[in-house]
Amino acid sequence: MPSLPTIEKDVEQRAKSAPDHGAFDSATAGQHDPAVVDYCQRLGDDALILGQRLSEWCGHAPALEVDLSLANIALDLIGQATNFLGLAGNANELAFHRDVLDWKNCWLVEQPNGDFAQTMARQFLFSTWQHMLYDRLAGSSDQRIAAVAAKAVKEVAYHRELAADWVIRLGDGTDESARRMAEGLDWCWRFLPELFELDETLQALVDRGIAVNPQSFEDDYRQAIGAVLAEAKLATPPEQRPILGGRRGHHSEHLGHLLAVMQYLPRTYPDAVW
Amino acid sequence: MSEGKGHDWPLWEVFVRSKGGLSHRHVGSVHAPDAELALRHARDTYTRRLEGVSLWVVPSSAIVASDPAQSGEMFEPAEDKIYRHPTFYDIPDVVKHI
């Protein structure tokens, strides 16, 4: 092996003044960038809150096999959350030591489980959106975000299929299952506009090629949702007054209760190690 | 879907061929209302999402099994005919999966 060239003083100086001191793949690259941190929190919070909601089903699902499916989806989402919150900072700290006003998840994921149909409606509407988002996010100019999205997109494709399958089964099932499915969709419908909201933070990241503009796939989304609803013989719910604000820390009354359960132990024993 | 309740769901036998495996192996069973959901349940229960596996699900009612009570006449006659057993050959190392 030939010896390496000596590093000149001025090269060393330039490397030191460069962001991240010239490291190839510094894990802290995004931590200097509040906008990227914010975006990773949005993505991570969405996944973590929905994962927490799904875990409430554990042992209560309609059948043993469904119980396993829901737990599987929850674990996938919590894995994604760990990755995205890890890019935003200390994932544990972010998950267990933030209160309601600091959470950036969308309203849809914090909604209560309701019955099985409402849970499936929520899952279907969210996973379809998340799949389209991650699919595009895998091309992000931020290598770390792209890598997490590329890994997660396969998982989410499965979530989307499974949820759509249940929407069709329940919608095109008995009178009662169809009624419950329609009510579940109706409950969730007002939270869809938030998924396509484009605020300043997001716009700035879209301009830099880091984030995906959700409006670029809104038509595809509405079409995909419509196709499944048609197969389920369900009417598309009427548009309702949109509810926005989750990305800015404005949440429904449900999130505080969810966090109280989720964060109980770390709040009681702040120095606990597990 | 006429049967709504979990305990009305029929039983399916699950066979998995693992990554790099040569044949499907019976791994267990799942309850499901139809084949499509049986596949999903089998995947969640028995493969843990390992990529590159193949799954078969078969309604348990479609399987015909040999009668344990008749295992004597079914299987024992082969035991004392060692000339039927290809155990007198050295297999070269290059031959795989024997």
GROMACS .gro file of C-alpha atoms in nm:
model
  372
    1MET     CA    1   0.000   0.000   0.000
    2PRO     CA    2   0.151   0.332  -0.101
    3SER     CA    3   0.191   0.581   0.177
    4LEU     CA    4  -0.070   0.854   0.193
    5PRO     CA    5   0.023   1.206   0.088
    6THR     CA    6   0.093   1.438   0.376
    7ILE     CA    7  -0.191   1.670   0.463
    8GLU     CA    8  -0.096   2.033   0.416
    9LYS     CA    9  -0.176   2.284   0.685
   10ASP     CA   10  -0.413   2.488   0.468
   11VAL     CA   11  -0.612   2.177   0.369
   12GLU     CA   12  -0.649   2.093   0.735
   13GLN     CA   13  -0.770   2.444   0.808
   14ARG     CA   14  -1.029   2.426   0.529
   15ALA     CA   15  -1.153   2.088   0.650
   16LYS     CA   16  -1.197   2.225   1.001
   17SER     CA   17  -1.401   2.519   0.886
   18ALA     CA   18  -1.627   2.300   0.670
   19PRO     CA   19  -1.958   2.192   0.816
   20ASP     CA   20  -1.919   1.869   1.013
   21HIS     CA   21  -1.540   1.892   0.980
   22GLY     CA   22  -1.538   1.706   0.649
   23ALA     CA   23  -1.677   1.381   0.791
   24PHE     CA   24  -1.817   1.157   0.519
   25ASP     CA   25  -2.150   1.076   0.670
   26SER     CA   26  -2.171   1.267   0.990
   27ALA     CA   27  -2.475   1.160   1.186
   28THR     CA   28  -2.513   1.509   1.322
   29ALA     CA   29  -2.541   1.680   0.985
   30GLY     CA   30  -2.911   1.755   1.022
   31GLN     CA   31  -2.893   1.856   1.383
   32HIS     CA   32  -2.761   2.196   1.286
   33ASP     CA   33  -3.058   2.248   1.062
   34PRO     CA   34  -3.378   2.327   1.254
   35ALA     CA   35  -3.595   2.275   0.946
   36VAL     CA   36  -3.464   1.922   0.888
   37VAL     CA   37  -3.506   1.842   1.259
   38ASP     CA   38  -3.864   1.969   1.242
   39TYR     CA   39  -3.939   1.754   0.938
   40CYS     CA   40  -3.788   1.440   1.091
   41GLN     CA   41  -3.999   1.502   1.401
   42ARG     CA   42  -4.315   1.529   1.193
   43LEU     CA   43  -4.241   1.199   1.022
   44GLY     CA   44  -4.126   1.030   1.342
   45ASP     CA   45  -4.417   1.161   1.551
   46ASP     CA   46  -4.673   1.040   1.296
   47ALA     CA   47  -4.525   0.690   1.311
   48LEU     CA   48  -4.479   0.678   1.688
   49ILE     CA   49  -4.826   0.801   1.782
   50LEU     CA   50  -4.996   0.561   1.542
   51GLY     CA   51  -4.773   0.279   1.665
   52GLN     CA   52  -4.878   0.360   2.021
   53ARG     CA   53  -5.246   0.366   1.921
   54LEU     CA   54  -5.218   0.026   1.748
   55SER     CA   55  -5.042  -0.125   2.048
   56GLU     CA   56  -5.357  -0.050   2.252
   57TRP     CA   57  -5.523  -0.327   2.050
   58CYS     CA   58  -5.282  -0.587   2.182
   59GLY     CA   59  -5.489  -0.878   2.310
   60HIS     CA   60  -5.818  -0.710   2.213
   61ALA     CA   61  -5.839  -0.763   1.836
   62PRO     CA   62  -6.130  -0.955   1.677
   63ALA     CA   63  -5.914  -1.264   1.615
   64LEU     CA   64  -5.575  -1.393   1.721
   65GLU     CA   65  -5.431  -1.351   1.372
   66VAL     CA   66  -5.561  -0.993   1.346
   67ASP     CA   67  -5.402  -0.922   1.682
   68LEU     CA   68  -5.068  -1.030   1.534
   69SER     CA   69  -5.117  -0.819   1.221
   70LEU     CA   70  -5.189  -0.506   1.424
   71ALA     CA   71  -4.892  -0.566   1.652
   72ASN     CA   72  -4.672  -0.618   1.348
   73ILE     CA   73  -4.779  -0.287   1.197
   74ALA     CA   74  -4.727  -0.114   1.530
   75LEU     CA   75  -4.373  -0.252   1.554
   76ASP     CA   76  -4.293  -0.138   1.200
   77LEU     CA   77  -4.414   0.212   1.281
   78ILE     CA   78  -4.223   0.231   1.608
   79GLY     CA   79  -3.911   0.123   1.416
   80GLN     CA   80  -3.964   0.405   1.167
   81ALA     CA   81  -4.019   0.649   1.451
   82THR     CA   82  -3.694   0.539   1.614
   83ASN     CA   83  -3.510   0.609   1.289
   84PHE     CA   84  -3.666   0.946   1.216
   85LEU     CA   85  -3.646   1.072   1.574
   86GLY     CA   86  -3.288   0.950   1.579
   87LEU     CA   87  -3.217   1.184   1.289
   88ALA     CA   88  -3.387   1.467   1.479
   89GLY     CA   89  -3.186   1.412   1.799
   90ASN     CA   90  -3.209   1.170   2.090
   91ALA     CA   91  -3.504   0.944   2.003
   92ASN     CA   92  -3.571   0.841   2.363
   93GLU     CA   93  -3.569   1.198   2.488
   94LEU     CA   94  -3.798   1.309   2.208
   95ALA     CA   95  -4.042   1.025   2.264
   96PHE     CA   96  -4.068   1.038   2.641
   97HIS     CA   97  -3.980   1.391   2.749
   98ARG     CA   98  -4.192   1.607   2.521
   99ASP     CA   99  -4.537   1.730   2.612
  100VAL     CA  100  -4.838   1.787   2.386
  101LEU     CA  101  -4.740   2.127   2.248
  102ASP     CA  102  -4.404   1.995   2.124
  103TRP     CA  103  -4.550   1.706   1.922
  104LYS     CA  104  -4.571   1.753   1.546
  105ASN     CA  105  -4.782   1.455   1.439
  106CYS     CA  106  -5.095   1.498   1.229
  107TRP     CA  107  -5.440   1.480   1.390
  108LEU     CA  108  -5.536   1.161   1.207
  109VAL     CA  109  -5.291   0.935   1.393
  110GLU     CA  110  -5.386   1.052   1.742
  111GLN     CA  111  -5.754   0.972   1.695
  112PRO     CA  112  -5.891   0.704   1.928
  113ASN     CA  113  -5.910   0.347   1.802
  114GLY     CA  114  -6.289   0.332   1.824
  115ASP     CA  115  -6.409  -0.002   1.691
  116PHE     CA  116  -6.213  -0.223   1.452
  117ALA     CA  117  -6.365  -0.048   1.149
  118GLN     CA  118  -6.259   0.297   1.271
  119THR     CA  119  -5.907   0.169   1.334
  120MET     CA  120  -5.894   0.024   0.984
  121ALA     CA  121  -6.032   0.345   0.831
  122ARG     CA  122  -5.759   0.544   1.006
  123GLN     CA  123  -5.493   0.293   0.901
  124PHE     CA  124  -5.607   0.285   0.541
  125LEU     CA  125  -5.619   0.664   0.504
  126PHE     CA  126  -5.284   0.709   0.677
  127SER     CA  127  -5.087   0.420   0.526
  128THR     CA  128  -5.198   0.509   0.173
  129TRP     CA  129  -5.065   0.861   0.230
  130GLN     CA  130  -4.750   0.742   0.406
  131HIS     CA  131  -4.673   0.497   0.127
  132MET     CA  132  -4.696   0.763  -0.143
  133LEU     CA  133  -4.487   0.996   0.072
  134TYR     CA  134  -4.206   0.749   0.152
  135ASP     CA  135  -4.198   0.628  -0.205
  136ARG     CA  136  -4.102   0.980  -0.313
  137LEU     CA  137  -3.900   1.057  -0.003
  138ALA     CA  138  -3.662   0.774  -0.094
  139GLY     CA  139  -3.530   1.023  -0.352
  140SER     CA  140  -3.465   1.296  -0.094
  141SER     CA  141  -3.145   1.494  -0.132
  142ASP     CA  142  -3.080   1.422   0.237
  143GLN     CA  143  -2.915   1.079   0.223
  144ARG     CA  144  -3.020   0.981   0.573
  145ILE     CA  145  -3.386   1.063   0.523
  146ALA     CA  146  -3.376   0.886   0.186
  147ALA     CA  147  -3.231   0.573   0.346
  148VAL     CA  148  -3.492   0.556   0.622
  149ALA     CA  149  -3.775   0.611   0.374
  150ALA     CA  150  -3.639   0.348   0.134
  151LYS     CA  151  -3.626   0.091   0.412
  152ALA     CA  152  -3.973   0.177   0.543
  153VAL     CA  153  -4.156   0.195   0.211
  154LYS     CA  154  -4.182  -0.184   0.183
  155GLU     CA  155  -4.330  -0.212   0.529
  156VAL     CA  156  -4.582   0.059   0.457
  157ALA     CA  157  -4.683  -0.103   0.128
  158TYR     CA  158  -4.788  -0.403   0.336
  159HIS     CA  159  -4.979  -0.187   0.585
  160ARG     CA  160  -5.160  -0.016   0.301
  161GLU     CA  161  -5.262  -0.345   0.138
  162LEU     CA  162  -5.379  -0.500   0.461
  163ALA     CA  163  -5.585  -0.197   0.563
  164ALA     CA  164  -5.740  -0.162   0.216
  165ASP     CA  165  -5.826  -0.531   0.228
  166TRP     CA  166  -6.014  -0.483   0.556
  167VAL     CA  167  -6.192  -0.170   0.431
  168ILE     CA  168  -6.322  -0.377   0.138
  169ARG     CA  169  -6.414  -0.676   0.357
  170LEU     CA  170  -6.604  -0.465   0.609
  171GLY     CA  171  -6.756  -0.226   0.354
  172ASP     CA  172  -6.873  -0.513   0.136
  173GLY     CA  173  -6.956  -0.738   0.431
  174THR     CA  174  -7.270  -0.734   0.643
  175ASP     CA  175  -7.506  -0.440   0.690
  176GLU     CA  176  -7.353  -0.372   1.028
  177SER     CA  177  -6.991  -0.394   0.914
  178ALA     CA  178  -7.069  -0.160   0.623
  179ARG     CA  179  -7.234   0.088   0.861
  180ARG     CA  180  -6.938   0.078   1.098
  181MET     CA  181  -6.688   0.117   0.814
  182ALA     CA  182  -6.877   0.420   0.680
  183GLU     CA  183  -6.882   0.574   1.028
  184GLY     CA  184  -6.511   0.506   1.075
  185LEU     CA  185  -6.428   0.680   0.747
  186ASP     CA  186  -6.661   0.965   0.833
  187TRP     CA  187  -6.478   1.016   1.163
  188CYS     CA  188  -6.140   1.037   0.994
  189TRP     CA  189  -6.233   1.236   0.685
  190ARG     CA  190  -6.191   1.586   0.832
  191PHE     CA  191  -5.825   1.511   0.906
  192LEU     CA  192  -5.722   1.446   0.545
  193PRO     CA  193  -5.656   1.810   0.440
  194GLU     CA  194  -5.384   1.835   0.703
  195LEU     CA  195  -5.191   1.558   0.527
  196PHE     CA  196  -5.159   1.785   0.221
  197GLU     CA  197  -5.092   2.111   0.402
  198LEU     CA  198  -4.786   2.298   0.280
  199ASP     CA  199  -4.649   2.540   0.538
  200GLU     CA  200  -4.336   2.756   0.520
  201THR     CA  201  -4.107   2.504   0.684
  202LEU     CA  202  -4.214   2.233   0.446
  203GLN     CA  203  -4.198   2.460   0.142
  204ALA     CA  204  -3.839   2.559   0.225
  205LEU     CA  205  -3.739   2.193   0.251
  206VAL     CA  206  -3.921   2.105  -0.070
  207ASP     CA  207  -3.726   2.381  -0.245
  208ARG     CA  208  -3.402   2.221  -0.124
  209GLY     CA  209  -3.505   1.876  -0.246
  210ILE     CA  210  -3.511   1.739   0.110
  211ALA     CA  211  -3.886   1.705   0.169
  212VAL     CA  212  -4.168   1.590  -0.057
  213ASN     CA  213  -4.448   1.828  -0.147
  214PRO     CA  214  -4.756   1.627  -0.048
  215GLN     CA  215  -4.969   1.826  -0.291
  216SER     CA  216  -4.774   1.662  -0.574
  217PHE     CA  217  -4.954   1.335  -0.500
  218GLU     CA  218  -5.288   1.456  -0.367
  219ASP     CA  219  -5.472   1.365  -0.687
  220ASP     CA  220  -5.315   1.019  -0.693
  221TYR     CA  221  -5.411   0.978  -0.330
  222ARG     CA  222  -5.775   1.074  -0.380
  223GLN     CA  223  -5.788   0.836  -0.676
  224ALA     CA  224  -5.637   0.546  -0.483
  225ILE     CA  225  -5.874   0.602  -0.190
  226GLY     CA  226  -6.170   0.632  -0.427
  227ALA     CA  227  -6.086   0.306  -0.603
  228VAL     CA  228  -6.082   0.111  -0.276
  229LEU     CA  229  -6.404   0.274  -0.152
  230ALA     CA  230  -6.573   0.185  -0.481
  231GLU     CA  231  -6.464  -0.177  -0.441
  232ALA     CA  232  -6.590  -0.169  -0.083
  233LYS     CA  233  -6.925  -0.034  -0.211
  234LEU     CA  234  -6.888   0.266   0.017
  235ALA     CA  235  -6.974   0.626  -0.066
  236THR     CA  236  -6.695   0.881  -0.045
  237PRO     CA  237  -6.772   1.089   0.266
  238PRO     CA  238  -6.864   1.454   0.203
  239GLU     CA  239  -6.587   1.708   0.256
  240GLN     CA  240  -6.591   1.849   0.607
  241ARG     CA  241  -6.440   2.156   0.766
  242PRO     CA  242  -6.068   2.075   0.770
  243ILE     CA  243  -5.881   2.059   1.099
  244LEU     CA  244  -5.520   2.172   1.091
  245GLY     CA  245  -5.250   2.247   1.344
  246GLY     CA  246  -5.082   1.922   1.445
  247ARG     CA  247  -4.755   2.020   1.276
  248ARG     CA  248  -4.749   2.334   1.495
  249GLY     CA  249  -4.824   2.151   1.818
  250HIS     CA  250  -5.198   2.218   1.825
  251HIS     CA  251  -5.363   1.885   1.898
  252SER     CA  252  -5.694   1.726   1.982
  253GLU     CA  253  -5.787   1.641   2.341
  254HIS     CA  254  -5.680   1.281   2.275
  255LEU     CA  255  -5.304   1.330   2.255
  256GLY     CA  256  -5.248   1.432   2.618
  257HIS     CA  257  -5.415   1.116   2.742
  258LEU     CA  258  -5.212   0.902   2.503
  259LEU     CA  259  -4.887   1.064   2.620
  260ALA     CA  260  -4.981   1.025   2.987
  261VAL     CA  261  -4.992   0.649   2.936
  262MET     CA  262  -4.693   0.632   2.704
  263GLN     CA  263  -4.462   0.853   2.912
  264TYR     CA  264  -4.569   0.751   3.262
  265LEU     CA  265  -4.257   0.558   3.357
  266PRO     CA  266  -3.989   0.793   3.219
  267ARG     CA  267  -4.168   1.088   3.381
  268THR     CA  268  -4.187   0.912   3.717
  269TYR     CA  269  -3.825   0.794   3.703
  270PRO     CA  270  -3.646   1.046   3.481
  271ASP     CA  271  -3.311   0.871   3.527
  272ALA     CA  272  -3.441   0.520   3.458
  273VAL     CA  273  -3.231   0.310   3.225
  274TRP     CA  274  -3.396   0.031   3.026
  275MET     CA  275  -6.768  -1.289   0.423
  276SER     CA  276  -7.059  -1.469   0.580
  277GLU     CA  277  -6.886  -1.585   0.898
  278GLY     CA  278  -6.800  -1.281   1.101
  279LYS     CA  279  -6.669  -1.426   1.424
  280GLY     CA  280  -6.313  -1.544   1.471
  281HIS     CA  281  -6.410  -1.889   1.590
  282ASP     CA  282  -6.609  -1.945   1.272
  283TRP     CA  283  -6.303  -1.901   1.058
  284PRO     CA  284  -6.181  -2.228   0.906
  285LEU     CA  285  -5.834  -2.367   0.968
  286TRP     CA  286  -5.552  -2.345   0.712
  287GLU     CA  287  -5.225  -2.537   0.715
  288VAL     CA  288  -4.915  -2.328   0.644
  289PHE     CA  289  -4.606  -2.442   0.454
  290VAL     CA  290  -4.298  -2.222   0.423
  291ARG     CA  291  -3.996  -2.244   0.200
  292SER     CA  292  -3.724  -2.043   0.365
  293LYS     CA  293  -3.470  -1.832   0.181
  294GLY     CA  294  -3.229  -2.076   0.020
  295GLY     CA  295  -3.450  -2.367   0.121
  296LEU     CA  296  -3.531  -2.637  -0.132
  297SER     CA  297  -3.876  -2.741  -0.022
  298HIS     CA  298  -4.177  -2.618   0.169
  299ARG     CA  299  -4.199  -2.731   0.529
  300HIS     CA  300  -4.515  -2.747   0.737
  301VAL     CA  301  -4.483  -2.485   1.011
  302GLY     CA  302  -4.828  -2.467   1.166
  303SER     CA  303  -5.178  -2.342   1.100
  304VAL     CA  304  -5.385  -2.023   1.102
  305HIS     CA  305  -5.753  -1.938   1.112
  306ALA     CA  306  -5.874  -1.717   0.830
  307PRO     CA  307  -6.198  -1.649   0.642
  308ASP     CA  308  -6.039  -1.704   0.300
  309ALA     CA  309  -5.714  -1.788   0.122
  310GLU     CA  310  -5.597  -1.429   0.078
  311LEU     CA  311  -5.626  -1.348   0.445
  312ALA     CA  312  -5.482  -1.687   0.535
  313LEU     CA  313  -5.170  -1.588   0.341
  314ARG     CA  314  -5.145  -1.254   0.524
  315HIS     CA  315  -5.192  -1.419   0.860
  316ALA     CA  316  -4.940  -1.690   0.775
  317ARG     CA  317  -4.692  -1.422   0.675
  318ASP     CA  318  -4.737  -1.228   1.000
  319THR     CA  319  -4.736  -1.539   1.213
  320TYR     CA  320  -4.469  -1.760   1.059
  321THR     CA  321  -4.229  -1.565   0.838
  322ARG     CA  322  -4.170  -1.245   1.034
  323ARG     CA  323  -4.144  -1.073   0.698
  324LEU     CA  324  -3.825  -1.246   0.587
  325GLU     CA  325  -3.785  -1.157   0.226
  326GLY     CA  326  -3.743  -1.428  -0.033
  327VAL     CA  327  -3.967  -1.689   0.122
  328SER     CA  328  -4.249  -1.876  -0.041
  329LEU     CA  329  -4.572  -1.952   0.142
  330TRP     CA  330  -4.839  -2.213   0.075
  331VAL     CA  331  -5.169  -2.215   0.258
  332VAL     CA  332  -5.404  -2.510   0.223
  333PRO     CA  333  -5.747  -2.551   0.381
  334SER     CA  334  -5.697  -2.817   0.648
  335SER     CA  335  -6.009  -2.991   0.517
  336ALA     CA  336  -5.830  -3.049   0.185
  337ILE     CA  337  -5.557  -3.260   0.341
  338VAL     CA  338  -5.594  -3.636   0.349
  339ALA     CA  339  -5.375  -3.800   0.613
  340SER     CA  340  -5.266  -4.157   0.654
  341ASP     CA  341  -5.431  -4.346   0.937
  342PRO     CA  342  -5.202  -4.375   1.241
  343ALA     CA  343  -5.375  -4.702   1.329
  344GLN     CA  344  -5.251  -4.851   1.003
  345SER     CA  345  -4.896  -4.724   1.031
  346GLY     CA  346  -4.775  -5.082   1.078
  347GLU     CA  347  -4.875  -5.212   0.738
  348MET     CA  348  -4.810  -4.875   0.577
  349PHE     CA  349  -4.450  -4.820   0.675
  350GLU     CA  350  -4.287  -5.115   0.845
  351PRO     CA  351  -4.242  -5.341   0.541
  352ALA     CA  352  -3.972  -5.105   0.418
  353GLU     CA  353  -3.763  -5.134   0.731
  354ASP     CA  354  -3.612  -5.480   0.677
  355LYS     CA  355  -3.529  -5.437   0.308
  356ILE     CA  356  -3.196  -5.266   0.337
  357TYR     CA  357  -3.128  -5.311  -0.035
  358ARG     CA  358  -3.390  -5.041  -0.089
  359HIS     CA  359  -3.189  -4.793   0.117
  360PRO     CA  360  -2.922  -4.609  -0.082
  361THR     CA  361  -2.680  -4.606   0.212
  362PHE     CA  362  -2.390  -4.791   0.049
  363TYR     CA  363  -2.257  -4.501  -0.152
  364ASP     CA  364  -2.010  -4.231  -0.064
  365ILE     CA  365  -2.153  -3.901  -0.179
  366PRO     CA  366  -1.889  -3.673  -0.333
  367ASP     CA  367  -1.858  -3.345  -0.149
  368VAL     CA  368  -1.959  -3.146  -0.457
  369VAL     CA  369  -2.307  -3.300  -0.453
  370LYS     CA  370  -2.538  -3.084  -0.249
  371HIS     CA  371  -2.878  -3.125  -0.089
  372ILE     CA  372  -2.881  -3.506  -0.053
   0.00000   0.00000   0.00000
